[in-house]
mmCIF file of C-alpha atoms in Angstrom:
data_model
loop_
_atom_site.group_PDB
_atom_site.id
_atom_site.type_symbol
_atom_site.label_atom_id
_atom_site.label_comp_id
_atom_site.label_asym_id
_atom_site.label_seq_id
_atom_site.Cartn_x
_atom_site.Cartn_y
_atom_site.Cartn_z
ATOM 1 C CA UNK S 183 23.149 -6.397 8.542
ATOM 2 C CA UNK S 184 21.837 -7.536 5.160
ATOM 3 C CA UNK S 185 20.475 -4.811 2.883
ATOM 4 C CA UNK S 186 16.884 -4.977 1.637
ATOM 5 C CA UNK S 187 16.393 -4.811 -2.125
ATOM 6 C CA UNK S 188 14.214 -1.711 -2.720
ATOM 7 C CA UNK S 189 10.505 -2.657 -2.693
ATOM 8 C CA UNK S 190 9.847 -0.088 -5.434
ATOM 9 C CA UNK S 191 11.777 -2.425 -7.787
ATOM 10 C CA UNK S 192 10.794 -5.791 -6.263
ATOM 11 C CA UNK S 193 7.113 -4.816 -6.467
ATOM 12 C CA UNK S 194 7.183 -4.578 -10.248
ATOM 13 C CA UNK S 195 5.340 -7.101 -12.391
ATOM 14 C CA UNK S 196 8.615 -7.749 -14.241
ATOM 15 C CA UNK S 197 9.999 -9.589 -11.180
ATOM 16 C CA UNK S 198 9.486 -13.322 -11.807
ATOM 17 C CA UNK S 199 9.900 -15.940 -9.051
ATOM 18 C CA UNK S 200 10.418 -19.673 -9.510
ATOM 19 C CA UNK S 201 11.936 -22.780 -7.896
ATOM 20 C CA UNK S 202 14.284 -24.322 -10.458
ATOM 21 C CA UNK S 203 15.886 -27.640 -9.624
ATOM 22 C CA UNK S 204 16.833 -31.140 -10.686
ATOM 23 C CA UNK S 205 14.271 -33.752 -11.674
ATOM 24 C CA UNK S 206 14.489 -37.444 -12.481
ATOM 25 C CA UNK S 207 12.185 -39.765 -14.382
ATOM 26 C CA UNK S 208 11.482 -43.330 -13.355
ATOM 27 C CA UNK S 209 10.923 -44.351 -16.942
ATOM 28 C CA UNK S 210 7.715 -45.300 -18.718
ATOM 29 C CA UNK S 211 5.236 -47.579 -16.981
ATOM 30 C CA UNK S 212 3.937 -50.656 -18.784
ATOM 31 C CA UNK S 213 0.445 -49.560 -17.727
ATOM 32 C CA UNK S 214 -0.730 -46.783 -20.006
ATOM 33 C CA UNK S 215 2.734 -45.414 -20.840
ATOM 34 C CA UNK S 216 2.858 -43.148 -17.772
ATOM 35 C CA UNK S 217 6.160 -41.758 -16.580
ATOM 36 C CA UNK S 218 6.943 -40.749 -12.983
ATOM 37 C CA UNK S 219 8.918 -37.520 -12.573
ATOM 38 C CA UNK S 220 10.256 -36.500 -9.160
ATOM 39 C CA UNK S 221 12.551 -33.836 -7.762
ATOM 40 C CA UNK S 222 16.094 -34.838 -6.784
ATOM 41 C CA UNK S 223 17.076 -31.628 -4.999
ATOM 42 C CA UNK S 224 14.835 -31.636 -1.947
ATOM 43 C CA UNK S 225 12.587 -28.848 -3.195
ATOM 44 C CA UNK S 226 14.897 -26.475 -5.047
ATOM 45 C CA UNK S 227 16.043 -22.955 -4.224
ATOM 46 C CA UNK S 228 14.264 -19.690 -4.991
ATOM 47 C CA UNK S 229 15.241 -17.605 -8.000
ATOM 48 C CA UNK S 230 13.954 -14.086 -8.661
ATOM 49 C CA UNK S 231 14.544 -12.473 -12.057
ATOM 50 C CA UNK S 232 13.984 -8.849 -12.952
ATOM 51 C CA UNK S 233 14.452 -8.234 -16.672
ATOM 52 C CA UNK S 234 14.449 -4.991 -18.654
ATOM 53 C CA UNK S 235 12.996 -2.812 -15.923
ATOM 54 C CA UNK S 236 12.490 0.728 -17.259
ATOM 55 C CA UNK S 237 13.856 3.398 -14.897
ATOM 56 C CA UNK S 238 11.922 6.467 -15.964
ATOM 57 C CA UNK S 239 13.080 9.068 -13.468
ATOM 58 C CA UNK S 240 16.357 10.308 -12.021
ATOM 59 C CA UNK S 241 15.608 9.044 -8.504
ATOM 60 C CA UNK S 242 15.178 5.437 -9.653
ATOM 61 C CA UNK S 243 18.239 5.649 -11.887
ATOM 62 C CA UNK S 244 20.358 6.917 -9.002
ATOM 63 C CA UNK S 245 19.036 4.177 -6.707
ATOM 64 C CA UNK S 246 19.878 1.524 -9.281
ATOM 65 C CA UNK S 247 23.309 3.042 -9.897
ATOM 66 C CA UNK S 248 23.998 2.739 -6.146
ATOM 67 C CA UNK S 249 22.891 -0.919 -6.165
ATOM 68 C CA UNK S 250 25.042 -1.639 -9.207
ATOM 69 C CA UNK S 251 28.089 -0.021 -7.613
ATOM 70 C CA UNK S 252 27.540 -1.850 -4.323
ATOM 71 C CA UNK S 253 27.363 -5.210 -6.112
ATOM 72 C CA UNK S 254 30.495 -4.369 -8.090
ATOM 73 C CA UNK S 255 32.221 -3.862 -4.725
ATOM 74 C CA UNK S 256 31.210 -7.379 -3.687
ATOM 75 C CA UNK S 257 28.062 -6.798 -1.638
ATOM 76 C CA UNK S 258 25.822 -9.271 -3.468
ATOM 77 C CA UNK S 259 23.598 -10.398 -0.567
ATOM 78 C CA UNK S 260 20.114 -8.918 -0.207
ATOM 79 C CA UNK S 261 16.807 -9.615 1.472
ATOM 80 C CA UNK S 262 14.478 -9.600 -1.527
ATOM 81 C CA UNK S 263 10.777 -8.789 -0.938
ATOM 82 C CA UNK S 264 8.290 -11.089 -2.622
ATOM 83 C CA UNK S 265 5.203 -8.871 -3.008
ATOM 84 C CA UNK S 266 2.233 -11.239 -2.901
ATOM 85 C CA UNK S 267 -0.048 -9.218 -5.219
ATOM 86 C CA UNK S 268 -3.075 -11.452 -5.888
ATOM 87 C CA UNK S 269 -1.551 -14.292 -3.842
ATOM 88 C CA UNK S 270 -1.811 -12.173 -0.701
ATOM 89 C CA UNK S 271 -3.518 -13.862 2.253
ATOM 90 C CA UNK S 272 -7.100 -12.614 2.419
ATOM 91 C CA UNK S 273 -6.688 -11.347 5.992
ATOM 92 C CA UNK S 274 -3.729 -9.093 5.108
ATOM 93 C CA UNK S 275 -5.118 -5.594 4.587
ATOM 94 C CA UNK S 276 -3.515 -2.685 2.795
ATOM 95 C CA UNK S 277 -3.798 0.895 3.854
ATOM 96 C CA UNK S 278 -5.008 2.611 0.720
ATOM 97 C CA UNK S 279 -1.589 4.002 -0.301
ATOM 98 C CA UNK S 280 -1.937 7.227 1.720
ATOM 99 C CA UNK S 281 0.364 6.916 4.746
ATOM 100 C CA UNK S 282 0.798 10.565 5.711
ATOM 101 C CA UNK S 283 -1.556 13.209 7.080
ATOM 102 C CA UNK S 284 -1.021 15.379 3.996
ATOM 103 C CA UNK S 285 -2.381 12.591 1.723
ATOM 104 C CA UNK S 286 0.973 12.019 -0.032
ATOM 105 C CA UNK S 287 1.679 8.354 -0.949
ATOM 106 C CA UNK S 288 5.086 6.706 -1.270
ATOM 107 C CA UNK S 289 7.030 7.681 -4.389
ATOM 108 C CA UNK S 290 6.521 4.172 -5.831
ATOM 109 C CA UNK S 291 2.755 4.233 -5.007
ATOM 110 C CA UNK S 292 3.215 1.287 -2.628
ATOM 111 C CA UNK S 293 0.676 0.858 0.155
ATOM 112 C CA UNK S 294 0.919 0.590 3.912
ATOM 113 C CA UNK S 295 0.129 -2.702 5.602
ATOM 114 C CA UNK S 296 -1.962 -2.827 8.754
ATOM 115 C CA UNK S 297 0.089 -5.506 10.513
ATOM 116 C CA UNK S 298 -2.766 -8.036 10.468
ATOM 117 C CA UNK S 299 -0.717 -10.508 8.435
ATOM 118 C CA UNK S 300 1.311 -11.838 11.366
ATOM 119 C CA UNK S 301 0.655 -15.368 12.649
ATOM 120 C CA UNK S 302 2.643 -17.773 14.855
ATOM 121 C CA UNK S 303 3.652 -21.418 14.822
ATOM 122 C CA UNK S 304 1.571 -23.548 17.172
ATOM 123 C CA UNK S 305 4.280 -26.240 17.320
ATOM 124 C CA UNK S 306 7.910 -26.731 16.320
ATOM 125 C CA UNK S 307 8.704 -27.244 12.640
ATOM 126 C CA UNK S 308 11.740 -29.416 11.988
ATOM 127 C CA UNK S 309 14.336 -29.105 9.229
ATOM 128 C CA UNK S 310 12.999 -30.485 5.907
ATOM 129 C CA UNK S 311 9.401 -30.595 7.194
ATOM 130 C CA UNK S 312 6.584 -29.702 4.785
ATOM 131 C CA UNK S 313 3.734 -29.442 7.295
ATOM 132 C CA UNK S 314 3.140 -26.801 9.954
ATOM 133 C CA UNK S 315 0.497 -25.783 12.467
ATOM 134 C CA UNK S 316 -0.114 -22.036 12.329
ATOM 135 C CA UNK S 317 -2.196 -19.913 14.705
ATOM 136 C CA UNK S 318 -3.923 -17.220 12.628
ATOM 137 C CA UNK S 319 -5.275 -13.860 13.819
ATOM 138 C CA UNK S 320 -8.958 -13.923 14.855
ATOM 139 C CA UNK S 321 -11.251 -14.164 11.848
ATOM 140 C CA UNK S 322 -8.411 -15.062 9.455
ATOM 141 C CA UNK S 323 -8.298 -18.022 7.069
ATOM 142 C CA UNK S 324 -6.006 -19.535 4.433
ATOM 143 C CA UNK S 325 -6.999 -20.944 1.044
ATOM 144 C CA UNK S 326 -3.698 -22.198 -0.385
ATOM 145 C CA UNK S 327 -1.098 -20.430 -2.522
ATOM 146 C CA UNK S 328 -0.304 -17.649 -0.029
ATOM 147 C CA UNK S 329 3.386 -16.700 0.412
ATOM 148 C CA UNK S 330 4.882 -16.238 3.867
ATOM 149 C CA UNK S 331 8.230 -15.863 5.603
ATOM 150 C CA UNK S 332 9.701 -17.357 8.756
ATOM 151 C CA UNK S 333 12.917 -15.873 10.135
ATOM 152 C CA UNK S 334 15.188 -18.569 11.580
ATOM 153 C CA UNK S 335 18.193 -18.240 13.898
ATOM 154 C CA UNK S 336 20.658 -19.680 11.361
ATOM 155 C CA UNK S 337 19.555 -18.731 7.847
ATOM 156 C CA UNK S 338 17.369 -15.685 8.503
ATOM 157 C CA UNK S 339 14.376 -14.816 6.329
ATOM 158 C CA UNK S 340 13.106 -17.700 4.193
ATOM 159 C CA UNK S 341 10.214 -17.738 1.743
ATOM 160 C CA UNK S 342 7.505 -20.399 1.622
ATOM 161 C CA UNK S 343 4.094 -20.876 -0.006
ATOM 162 C CA UNK S 344 1.037 -22.670 1.335
ATOM 163 C CA UNK S 345 0.373 -25.708 -0.852
ATOM 164 C CA UNK S 346 -2.888 -26.756 0.814
ATOM 165 C CA UNK S 347 -4.837 -26.475 4.038
ATOM 166 C CA UNK S 348 -5.059 -29.907 5.710
ATOM 167 C CA UNK S 349 -7.038 -29.109 8.849
ATOM 168 C CA UNK S 350 -8.639 -26.231 10.747
ATOM 169 C CA UNK S 351 -9.113 -26.202 14.528
ATOM 170 C CA UNK S 352 -11.543 -23.373 15.251
ATOM 171 C CA UNK S 353 -10.980 -21.025 18.194
ATOM 172 C CA UNK S 354 -12.422 -17.599 19.001
ATOM 173 C CA UNK S 355 -8.887 -16.316 19.663
ATOM 174 C CA UNK S 356 -7.711 -17.429 16.213
ATOM 175 C CA UNK S 357 -7.964 -20.697 14.287
ATOM 176 C CA UNK S 358 -5.056 -23.136 14.236
ATOM 177 C CA UNK S 359 -4.562 -24.385 10.689
ATOM 178 C CA UNK S 360 -2.432 -27.317 9.616
ATOM 179 C CA UNK S 361 -0.883 -26.620 6.221
ATOM 180 C CA UNK S 362 1.338 -28.337 3.719
ATOM 181 C CA UNK S 363 3.917 -25.860 2.442
ATOM 182 C CA UNK S 364 6.981 -25.648 0.253
ATOM 183 C CA UNK S 365 9.816 -25.620 -0.256
ATOM 184 C CA UNK S 366 10.767 -27.849 2.710
ATOM 185 C CA UNK S 367 11.746 -26.022 5.908
ATOM 186 C CA UNK S 368 15.255 -24.608 5.626
ATOM 187 C CA UNK S 369 15.962 -25.126 9.345
ATOM 188 C CA UNK S 370 14.270 -25.922 12.660
ATOM 189 C CA UNK S 371 11.705 -23.330 13.764
ATOM 190 C CA UNK S 372 10.569 -23.136 17.377
ATOM 191 C CA UNK S 373 6.941 -22.995 18.478
ATOM 192 C CA UNK S 374 5.667 -19.399 18.659
ATOM 193 C CA UNK S 375 7.977 -18.303 15.822
ATOM 194 C CA UNK S 376 6.392 -15.514 13.787
ATOM 195 C CA UNK S 377 4.836 -16.479 10.454
ATOM 196 C CA UNK S 378 4.775 -13.343 8.328
ATOM 197 C CA UNK S 379 2.106 -13.220 5.603
ATOM 198 C CA UNK S 380 2.355 -9.425 5.521
ATOM 199 C CA UNK S 381 5.910 -9.071 4.204
ATOM 200 C CA UNK S 382 7.058 -12.237 2.360
ATOM 201 C CA UNK S 383 10.798 -12.088 1.615
ATOM 202 C CA UNK S 384 13.881 -14.246 1.158
ATOM 203 C CA UNK S 385 17.639 -13.978 1.758
ATOM 204 C CA UNK S 386 19.327 -14.109 -1.658
ATOM 205 C CA UNK S 387 22.410 -13.176 -3.669
ATOM 206 C CA UNK S 388 22.789 -11.473 -7.006
ATOM 207 C CA UNK S 389 24.171 -13.974 -9.533
ATOM 208 C CA UNK S 390 25.389 -13.671 -13.145
ATOM 209 C CA UNK S 391 22.550 -13.672 -15.652
ATOM 210 C CA UNK S 392 22.580 -15.106 -19.179
ATOM 211 C CA UNK S 393 24.872 -12.262 -20.266
ATOM 212 C CA UNK S 394 27.357 -13.083 -17.517
ATOM 213 C CA UNK S 395 26.684 -9.858 -15.622
ATOM 214 C CA UNK S 396 25.698 -9.719 -11.942
ATOM 215 C CA UNK S 397 23.533 -6.700 -12.711
ATOM 216 C CA UNK S 398 22.786 -4.920 -15.991
ATOM 217 C CA UNK S 399 22.278 -1.184 -16.263
ATOM 218 C CA UNK S 400 21.776 0.665 -19.533
ATOM 219 C CA UNK S 401 22.435 4.321 -18.747
ATOM 220 C CA UNK S 402 20.248 6.358 -21.022
ATOM 221 C CA UNK S 403 17.430 8.854 -20.652
ATOM 222 C CA UNK S 404 15.022 5.954 -20.104
ATOM 223 C CA UNK S 405 17.464 3.513 -18.566
ATOM 224 C CA UNK S 406 16.755 -0.210 -18.277
ATOM 225 C CA UNK S 407 18.019 -2.623 -15.672
ATOM 226 C CA UNK S 408 18.119 -6.394 -15.094
ATOM 227 C CA UNK S 409 19.166 -8.531 -12.140
ATOM 228 C CA UNK S 410 18.930 -12.171 -11.065
ATOM 229 C CA UNK S 411 18.831 -13.337 -7.442
ATOM 230 C CA UNK S 412 19.194 -16.870 -6.091
ATOM 231 C CA UNK S 413 18.524 -18.099 -2.570
ATOM 232 C CA UNK S 414 21.720 -18.243 -0.518
ATOM 233 C CA UNK S 415 22.721 -19.992 2.688
ATOM 234 C CA UNK S 416 26.118 -18.335 3.179
#
């Protein structure tokens, strides 16, 4: 079972996500000097970078020390949460950060989700596809930009973003929306597969950063930590 990178760290604003890859240029056009630039890598792979995270208390320092030691022992594979923040689908609600009857929130002040962010595929999505039909919960809608995850039988949890909404078929039991998304589908997904807008995440590995370290940890009173993850298929 793949470990989950602690949400209390992944939820920080210092965690930056991107899709680096290879591009090619078709040269300059004779009409207006335009140049055509296209991707050569089929959409790229996710990278998540957490740089100079300040670990202010003993609990966070101990948690990071455990992660560091685990990676040093060779366990570099993690499911990394991609907190949507302002990109969150509008129909995904949060629970006000008070999960317990005694009004005590989580130690990292994270909030509970209501479970309303779960949708399903209306039809099969094939490997490399960039369009999908998604059945949303009643009253829900998409605008474009929202992150989501589909868990496949071969490669597990994979992260995608809605690029645009192409069509909406209204239904009182939940609209079916046709979306263009990216990166391209990592594998075939069957109809009725769950589309998770509530907990976007991706299967990744810790990789050496610019300093050559798989994970950095400055052990001081106010320790700092850095880590880089890249999407993995092994």
